[in-house]
Coordinates of C-alpha atoms and ligand atoms in Angstrom, one line a residue:
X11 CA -26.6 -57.7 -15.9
X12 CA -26.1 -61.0 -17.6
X13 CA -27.2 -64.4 -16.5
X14 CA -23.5 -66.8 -15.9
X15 CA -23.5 -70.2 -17.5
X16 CA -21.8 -71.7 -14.0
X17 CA -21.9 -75.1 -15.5
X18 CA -23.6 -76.6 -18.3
X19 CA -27.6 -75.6 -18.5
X20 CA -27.1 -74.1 -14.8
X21 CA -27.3 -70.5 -14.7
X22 CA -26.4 -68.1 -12.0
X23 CA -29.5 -65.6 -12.0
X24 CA -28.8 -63.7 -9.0
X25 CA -28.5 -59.7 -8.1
X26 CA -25.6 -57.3 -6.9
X27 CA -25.9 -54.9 -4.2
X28 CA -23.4 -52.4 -4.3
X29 CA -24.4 -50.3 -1.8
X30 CA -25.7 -52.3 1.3
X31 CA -23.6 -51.5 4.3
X32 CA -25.7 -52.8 7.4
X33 CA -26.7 -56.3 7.1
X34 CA -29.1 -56.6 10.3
X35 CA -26.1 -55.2 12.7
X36 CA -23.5 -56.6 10.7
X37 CA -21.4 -54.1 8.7
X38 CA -21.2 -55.1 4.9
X39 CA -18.3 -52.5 3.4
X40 CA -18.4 -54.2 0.7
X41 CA -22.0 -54.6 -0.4
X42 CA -23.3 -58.0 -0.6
X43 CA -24.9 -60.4 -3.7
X44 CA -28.0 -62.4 -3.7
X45 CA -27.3 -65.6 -5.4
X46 CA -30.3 -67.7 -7.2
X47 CA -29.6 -70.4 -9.7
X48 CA -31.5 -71.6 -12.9
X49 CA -31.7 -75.2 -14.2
X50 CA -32.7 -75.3 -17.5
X51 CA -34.1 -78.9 -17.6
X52 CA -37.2 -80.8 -18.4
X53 CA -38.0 -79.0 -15.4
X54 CA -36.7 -75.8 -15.4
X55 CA -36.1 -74.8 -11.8
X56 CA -35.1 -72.0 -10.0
X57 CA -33.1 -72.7 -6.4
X58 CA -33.8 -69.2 -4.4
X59 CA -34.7 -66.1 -5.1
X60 CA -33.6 -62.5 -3.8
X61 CA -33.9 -60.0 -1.7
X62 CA -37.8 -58.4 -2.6
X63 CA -35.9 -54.6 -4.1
X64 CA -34.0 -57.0 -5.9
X65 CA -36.5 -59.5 -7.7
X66 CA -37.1 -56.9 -11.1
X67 CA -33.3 -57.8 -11.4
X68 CA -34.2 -61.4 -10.7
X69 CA -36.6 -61.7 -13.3
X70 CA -35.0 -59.5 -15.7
X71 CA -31.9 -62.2 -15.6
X72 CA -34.3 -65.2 -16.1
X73 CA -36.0 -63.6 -19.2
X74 CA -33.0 -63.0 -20.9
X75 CA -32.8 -67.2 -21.1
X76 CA -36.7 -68.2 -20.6
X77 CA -39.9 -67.0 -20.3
X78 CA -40.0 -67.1 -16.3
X79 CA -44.2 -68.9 -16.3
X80 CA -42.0 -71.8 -18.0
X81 CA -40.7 -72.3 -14.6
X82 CA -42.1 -75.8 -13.5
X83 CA -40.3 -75.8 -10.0
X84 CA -38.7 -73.6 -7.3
X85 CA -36.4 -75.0 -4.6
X86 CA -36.1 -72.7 -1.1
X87 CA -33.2 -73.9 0.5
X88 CA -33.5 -71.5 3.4
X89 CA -36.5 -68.6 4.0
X90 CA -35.0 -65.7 5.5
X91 CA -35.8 -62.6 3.6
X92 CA -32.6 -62.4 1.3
X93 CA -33.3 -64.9 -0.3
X94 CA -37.3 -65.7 0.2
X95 CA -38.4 -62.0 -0.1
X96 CA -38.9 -62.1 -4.6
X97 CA -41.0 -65.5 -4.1
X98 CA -44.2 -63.5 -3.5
X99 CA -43.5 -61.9 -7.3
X100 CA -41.8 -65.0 -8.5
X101 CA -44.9 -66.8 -7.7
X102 CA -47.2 -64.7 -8.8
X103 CA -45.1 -64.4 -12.0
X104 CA -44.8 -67.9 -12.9
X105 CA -48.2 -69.8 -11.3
X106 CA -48.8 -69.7 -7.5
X107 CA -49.7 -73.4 -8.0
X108 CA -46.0 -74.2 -9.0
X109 CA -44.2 -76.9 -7.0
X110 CA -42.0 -75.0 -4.3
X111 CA -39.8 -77.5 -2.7
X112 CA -38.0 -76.7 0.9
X113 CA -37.7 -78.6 4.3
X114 CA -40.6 -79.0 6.4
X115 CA -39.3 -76.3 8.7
X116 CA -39.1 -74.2 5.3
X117 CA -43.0 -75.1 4.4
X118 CA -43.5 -73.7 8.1
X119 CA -41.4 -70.6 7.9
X120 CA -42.7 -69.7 4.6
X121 CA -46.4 -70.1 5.6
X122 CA -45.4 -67.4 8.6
X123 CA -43.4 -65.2 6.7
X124 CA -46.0 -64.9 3.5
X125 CA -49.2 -66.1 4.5
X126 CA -50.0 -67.5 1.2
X127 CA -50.8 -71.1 0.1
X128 CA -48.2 -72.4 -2.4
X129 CA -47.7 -75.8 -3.7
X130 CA -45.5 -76.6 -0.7
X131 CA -43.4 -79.9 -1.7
X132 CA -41.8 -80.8 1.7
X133 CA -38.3 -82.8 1.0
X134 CA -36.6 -85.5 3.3
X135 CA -33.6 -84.9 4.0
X136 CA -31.5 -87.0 1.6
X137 CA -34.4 -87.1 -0.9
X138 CA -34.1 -86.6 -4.5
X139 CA -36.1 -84.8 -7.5
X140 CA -35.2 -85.6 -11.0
X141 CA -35.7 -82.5 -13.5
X142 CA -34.7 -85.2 -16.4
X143 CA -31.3 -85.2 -17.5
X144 CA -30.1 -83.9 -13.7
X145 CA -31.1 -85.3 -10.2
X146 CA -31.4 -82.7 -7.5
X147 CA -30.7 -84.0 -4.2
X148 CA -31.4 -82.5 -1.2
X149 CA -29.9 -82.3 2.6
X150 CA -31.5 -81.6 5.5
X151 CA -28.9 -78.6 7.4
X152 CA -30.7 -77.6 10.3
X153 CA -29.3 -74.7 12.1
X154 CA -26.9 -73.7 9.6
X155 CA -28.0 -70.9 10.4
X156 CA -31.9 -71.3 10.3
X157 CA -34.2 -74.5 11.3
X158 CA -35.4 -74.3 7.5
X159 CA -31.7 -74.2 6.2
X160 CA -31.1 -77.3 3.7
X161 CA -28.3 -78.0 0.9
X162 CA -29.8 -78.8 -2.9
X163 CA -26.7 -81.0 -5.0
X164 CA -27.1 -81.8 -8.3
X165 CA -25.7 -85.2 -8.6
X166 CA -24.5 -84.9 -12.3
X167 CA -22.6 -81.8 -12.0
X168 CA -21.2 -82.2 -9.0
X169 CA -22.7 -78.7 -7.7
X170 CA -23.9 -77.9 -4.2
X171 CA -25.6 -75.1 -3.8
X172 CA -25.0 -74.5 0.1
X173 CA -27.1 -71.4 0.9
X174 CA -26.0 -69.0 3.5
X175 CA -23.0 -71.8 3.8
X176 CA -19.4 -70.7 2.8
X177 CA -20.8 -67.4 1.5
X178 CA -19.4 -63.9 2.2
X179 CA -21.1 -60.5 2.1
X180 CA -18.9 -59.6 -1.0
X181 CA -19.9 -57.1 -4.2
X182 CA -17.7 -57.1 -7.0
X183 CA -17.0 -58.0 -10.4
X184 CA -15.9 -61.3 -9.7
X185 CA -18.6 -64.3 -9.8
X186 CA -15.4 -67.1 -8.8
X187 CA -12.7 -67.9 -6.5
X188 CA -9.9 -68.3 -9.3
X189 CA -11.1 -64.6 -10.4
X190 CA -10.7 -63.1 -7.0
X191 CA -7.6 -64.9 -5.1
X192 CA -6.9 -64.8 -1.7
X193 CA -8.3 -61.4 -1.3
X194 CA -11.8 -63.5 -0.4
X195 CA -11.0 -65.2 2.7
X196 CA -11.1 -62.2 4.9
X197 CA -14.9 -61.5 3.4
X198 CA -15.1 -65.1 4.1
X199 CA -14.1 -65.2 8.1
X200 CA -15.8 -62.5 8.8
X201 CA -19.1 -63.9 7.3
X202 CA -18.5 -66.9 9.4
X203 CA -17.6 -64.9 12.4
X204 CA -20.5 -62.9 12.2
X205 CA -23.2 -65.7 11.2
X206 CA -21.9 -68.9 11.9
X207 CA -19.7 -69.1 14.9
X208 CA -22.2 -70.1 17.2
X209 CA -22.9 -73.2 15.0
X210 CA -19.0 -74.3 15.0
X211 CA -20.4 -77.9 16.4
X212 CA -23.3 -78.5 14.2
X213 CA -20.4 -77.4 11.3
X214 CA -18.2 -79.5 12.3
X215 CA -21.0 -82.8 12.5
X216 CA -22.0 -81.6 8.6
X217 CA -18.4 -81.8 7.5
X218 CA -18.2 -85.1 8.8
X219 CA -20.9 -86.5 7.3
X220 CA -20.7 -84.9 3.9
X221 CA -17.5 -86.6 3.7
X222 CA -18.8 -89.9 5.2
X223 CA -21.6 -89.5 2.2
X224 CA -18.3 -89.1 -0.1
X225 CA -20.3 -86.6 -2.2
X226 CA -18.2 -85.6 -5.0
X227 CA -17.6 -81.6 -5.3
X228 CA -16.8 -79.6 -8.2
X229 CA -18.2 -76.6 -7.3
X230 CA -20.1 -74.7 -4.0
X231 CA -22.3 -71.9 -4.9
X232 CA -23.8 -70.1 -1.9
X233 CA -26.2 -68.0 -1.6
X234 CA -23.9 -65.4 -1.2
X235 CA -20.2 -63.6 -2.9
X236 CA -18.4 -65.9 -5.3
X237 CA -18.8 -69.4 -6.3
X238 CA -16.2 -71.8 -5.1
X239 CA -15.1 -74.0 -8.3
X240 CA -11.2 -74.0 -8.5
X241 CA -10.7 -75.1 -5.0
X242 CA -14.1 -75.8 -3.6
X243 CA -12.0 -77.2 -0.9
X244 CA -10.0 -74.4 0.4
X245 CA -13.1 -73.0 1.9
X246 CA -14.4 -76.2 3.5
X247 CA -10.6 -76.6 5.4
X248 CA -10.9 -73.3 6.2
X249 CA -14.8 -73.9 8.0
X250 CA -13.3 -76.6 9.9
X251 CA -10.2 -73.9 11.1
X252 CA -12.8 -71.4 12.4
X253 CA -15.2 -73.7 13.8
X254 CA -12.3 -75.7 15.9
X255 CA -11.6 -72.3 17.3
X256 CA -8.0 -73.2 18.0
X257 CA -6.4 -70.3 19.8
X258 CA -3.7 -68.8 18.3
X259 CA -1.4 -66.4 20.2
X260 CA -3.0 -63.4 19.2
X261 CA -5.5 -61.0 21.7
X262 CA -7.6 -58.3 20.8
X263 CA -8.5 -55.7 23.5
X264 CA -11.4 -54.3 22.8
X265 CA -12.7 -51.1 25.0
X266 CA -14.3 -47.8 24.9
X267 CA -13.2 -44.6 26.5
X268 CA -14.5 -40.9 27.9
X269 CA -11.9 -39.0 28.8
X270 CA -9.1 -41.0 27.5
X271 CA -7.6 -43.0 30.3
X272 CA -9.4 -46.5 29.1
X273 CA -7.8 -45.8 26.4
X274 CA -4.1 -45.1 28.0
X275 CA -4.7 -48.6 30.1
X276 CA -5.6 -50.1 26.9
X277 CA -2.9 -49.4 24.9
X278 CA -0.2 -50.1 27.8
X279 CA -1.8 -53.9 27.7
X280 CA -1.5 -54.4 24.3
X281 CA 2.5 -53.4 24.8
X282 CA 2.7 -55.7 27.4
X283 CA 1.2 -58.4 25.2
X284 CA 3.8 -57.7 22.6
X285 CA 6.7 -57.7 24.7
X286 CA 5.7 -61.2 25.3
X287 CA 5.2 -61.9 21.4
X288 CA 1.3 -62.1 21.5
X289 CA 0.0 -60.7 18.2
X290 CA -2.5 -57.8 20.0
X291 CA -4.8 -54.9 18.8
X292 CA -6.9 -52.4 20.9
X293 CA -9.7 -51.7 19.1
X294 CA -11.8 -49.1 20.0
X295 CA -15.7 -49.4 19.7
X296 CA -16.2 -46.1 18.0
X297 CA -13.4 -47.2 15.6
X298 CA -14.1 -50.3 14.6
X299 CA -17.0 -52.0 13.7
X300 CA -18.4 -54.9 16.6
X301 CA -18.5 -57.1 13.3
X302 CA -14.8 -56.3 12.4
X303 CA -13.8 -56.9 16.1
X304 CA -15.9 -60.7 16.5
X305 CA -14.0 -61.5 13.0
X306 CA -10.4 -60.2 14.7
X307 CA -11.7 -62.4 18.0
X308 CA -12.5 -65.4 16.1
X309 CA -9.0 -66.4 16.1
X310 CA -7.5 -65.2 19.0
X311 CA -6.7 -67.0 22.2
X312 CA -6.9 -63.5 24.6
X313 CA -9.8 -61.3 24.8
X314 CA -9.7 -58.3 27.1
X315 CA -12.4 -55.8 27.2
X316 CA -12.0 -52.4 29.0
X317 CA -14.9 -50.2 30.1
X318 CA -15.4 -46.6 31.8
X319 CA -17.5 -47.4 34.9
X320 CA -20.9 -44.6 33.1
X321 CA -23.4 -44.1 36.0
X322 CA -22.5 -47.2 38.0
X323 CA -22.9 -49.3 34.6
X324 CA -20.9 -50.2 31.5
X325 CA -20.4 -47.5 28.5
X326 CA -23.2 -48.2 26.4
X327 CA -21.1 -49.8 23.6
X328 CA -19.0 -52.4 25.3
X329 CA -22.5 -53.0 27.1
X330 CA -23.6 -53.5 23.2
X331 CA -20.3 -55.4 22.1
X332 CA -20.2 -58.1 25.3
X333 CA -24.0 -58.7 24.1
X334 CA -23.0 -59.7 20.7
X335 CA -19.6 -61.7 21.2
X336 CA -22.4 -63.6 23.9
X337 CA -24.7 -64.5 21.7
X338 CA -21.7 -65.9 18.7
X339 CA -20.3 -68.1 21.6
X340 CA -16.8 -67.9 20.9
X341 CA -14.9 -70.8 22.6
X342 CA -11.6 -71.4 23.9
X343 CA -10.5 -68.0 24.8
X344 CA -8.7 -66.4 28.0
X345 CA -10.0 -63.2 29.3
X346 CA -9.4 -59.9 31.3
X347 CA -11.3 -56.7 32.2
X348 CA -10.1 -53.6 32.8
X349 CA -11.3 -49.4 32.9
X350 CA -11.3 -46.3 34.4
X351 CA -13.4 -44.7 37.1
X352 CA -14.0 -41.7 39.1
X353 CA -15.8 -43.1 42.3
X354 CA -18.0 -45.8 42.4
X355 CA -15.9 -48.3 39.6
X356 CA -18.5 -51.2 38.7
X357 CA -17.3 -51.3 35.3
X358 CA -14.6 -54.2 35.6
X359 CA -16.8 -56.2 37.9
X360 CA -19.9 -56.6 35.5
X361 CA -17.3 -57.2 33.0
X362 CA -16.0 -60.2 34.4
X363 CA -19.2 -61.2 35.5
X364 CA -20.2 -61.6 31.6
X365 CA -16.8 -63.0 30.6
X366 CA -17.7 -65.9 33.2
X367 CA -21.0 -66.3 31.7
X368 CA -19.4 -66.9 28.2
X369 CA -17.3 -69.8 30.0
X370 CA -14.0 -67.3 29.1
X371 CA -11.1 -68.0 31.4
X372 CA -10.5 -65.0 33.3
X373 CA -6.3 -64.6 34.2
X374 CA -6.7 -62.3 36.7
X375 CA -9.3 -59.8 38.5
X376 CA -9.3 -57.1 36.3
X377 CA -7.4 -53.8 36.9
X378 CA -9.7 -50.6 37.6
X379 CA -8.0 -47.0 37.8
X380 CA -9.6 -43.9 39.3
X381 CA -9.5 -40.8 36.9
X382 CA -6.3 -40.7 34.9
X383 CA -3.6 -43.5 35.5
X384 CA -0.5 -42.2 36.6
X385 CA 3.3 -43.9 35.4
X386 CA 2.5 -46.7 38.3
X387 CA -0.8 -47.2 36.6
X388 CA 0.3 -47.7 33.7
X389 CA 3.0 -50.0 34.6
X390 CA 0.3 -52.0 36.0
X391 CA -1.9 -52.4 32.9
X392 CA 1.8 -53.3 30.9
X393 CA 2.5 -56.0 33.8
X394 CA -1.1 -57.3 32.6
X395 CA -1.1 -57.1 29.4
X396 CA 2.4 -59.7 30.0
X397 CA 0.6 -61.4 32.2
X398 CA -2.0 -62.3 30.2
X399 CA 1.0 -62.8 27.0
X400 CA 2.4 -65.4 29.2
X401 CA -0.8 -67.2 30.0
X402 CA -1.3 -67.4 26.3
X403 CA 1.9 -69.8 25.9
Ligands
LIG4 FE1 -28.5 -64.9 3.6 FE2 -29.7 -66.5 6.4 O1 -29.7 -65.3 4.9

């Protein structure tokens, strides 16, 4: 590959991979990129690095425009392995006493992870570094997602380079939001769905006070996918949408199934839901992806979730799923349980019990039906499934 002139003297370095499809429990169909960014300056910096299979790519791309040991500085602007794992090479490659510039939770994080004593530069947050012609300034994101995470902006260029921020687990040909479209935001929800959610406050706090700073932006480049630079803002208003968490009248109903009749109950509450003009899906564990159903979740203002009672217990995937959506912390939603049973029936029970853990308003009790459902039955999970329509208005 080629290194990018993003904008002038700033070079995207980073690597492609095609063929990633689990992203620590996260499912990446379409691969994923590894962003890192030259500055050819005075001081030629590099801001992150790659994933360690990736770093002969990394360095291969900076050779092509310098001799990498001309490197004077590296910024880390967040240390999990993506994007920390080539600084043992790059290092190495360039002199391990080379300024490496992060948070102070990065100088900590990157002492555990590596063990090795590099010219740690801890940055303030709001602190600057001037390479000569550009000044590199530098905010303090804690949280978002890691206790390390910062923001590096390059005052003259009008370039933030956000990290794991406003990324999406995306491979293609495309390095830009004008050369993509539209076709972006779906990659882009469900990367907030899946990583971000949980920090919806904290997201909300940093838009604010980016804005109150009045920091000018011509173009985000995350550590991840495309770089934002025809509408930078498009994805900023659309970070504020998804962390709000506004419920729209949409409910998924997600469930898994044995013999079939969770599956029966399942789909006779999503028709009840669209009698009452409630946008619903059942999704099936086994079917779809848990990180496809938190994206589909993210919006909606219903969530039900349907289990076979499985020796006394929940079937092991919604046990998996309820475990996951729990630790995102969506807000905002109502909630219903439902499932089948053949004679003890705990299923709907535990259910509930972890909806009202997640602060989720449950609508009613939850329906539970031994063996198969019969015509009554399943009038009863249609007269939910508009029940729960209704209480979405
Ligand atoms: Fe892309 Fe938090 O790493």
């Amino acid at each position: 590959m080629k290194p990018i002139e993003i904008a002038k003297d700033i070079y995207w370095v980073g690597a492609v991979d095609w063929n990633i499809r689990d992203f620590h429990g996260y499912s990446t169909d379409s691969g994923t990129t590894y962003n890192a960014y030259l500055i050819m300056d005075e001081k030629v910096t590099l801001i992150d690095t790659v994933k360690k299979e990736f770093v002969d790519e990394l360095i291969s791309m900076i050779s092509q425009i310098i001799d990498p040991k001309k490197i004077d500085y590296v910024i880390s602007n967040h240390t999990e392995m993506d994007h920390s794992g080539g600084l043992p090479r790059v290092m190495h490659k360039i002199g391990e006493d080379k300024p490496l510039y992060c948070s102070k939770m990065g100088v900590k994080n990157l002492s555990r992870h590596f063990q090795q004593k590099w010219n740690y530069q801890p940055v303030q947050d709001g602190g600057e570094l001037s390479l000569g012609k550009k000044t590199l300034s530098f905010l303090e994101t804690r949280m978002l997602h890691w206790p390390d995470s910062m923001f590096t902006y390059v005052k003259e260029d009008r370039v933030l380079f956000s990290s794991d921020a406003f990324g999406q687990h995306y491979a293609g040909p495309e390095r830009f939001d004008d050369e993509i479209g539209g076709t972006i935001m779906p990659h882009a929800m469900k990367y907030f769905a899946n990583i971000l959610l949980l920090y919806s406050p904290l997201i909300l706090k940093l838009v604010d006070r980016v804005k109150k700073l009045g920091l000018p932006i011509d173009m985000i480049c995350p550590d991840h996918g495309i770089m934002w630079r025809k509408n930078p803002a498009k994805i900023i208003n659309a970070y504020v949408e998804w962390a709000t968490q506004k419920p729209r009248k949409k409910a998924v109903v997600v469930y898994d199934t044995m013999w079939h009749s969770t599956k029966k109950m399942a789909e006779a509450i999503v028709a009840g839901l669209s009698e009452e003009g409630v946008q619903a899906v059942p999704m099936h564990l086994r079917s779809w992806h848990r990180s496809d159903v938190i994206t589909a979740i993210l919006d909606a203002g219903a969530v039900i979730v349907g289990s076979p009672t499985l020796n006394n217990g929940l079937f092991p995937t919604v046990s998996d799923f309820l475990t996951y959506m729990k630790g995102l912390k969506p807000k905002n939603k109502i909630a219903a349980a439902f499932g089948s049973y053949g004679w003890s029936g705990e299923a709907v029970k535990l259910i509930n019990k972890q909806l009202e853990e997640m602060k989720f308003e449950l609508v009613d009790p939850g329906l539970k039906m031994q063996y198969v459902p019969d015509d009554q039955g399943i009038d009863a999970c249609y007269q939910l499934g508009k029940k729960i329509g209704r209480a979405l208005k």
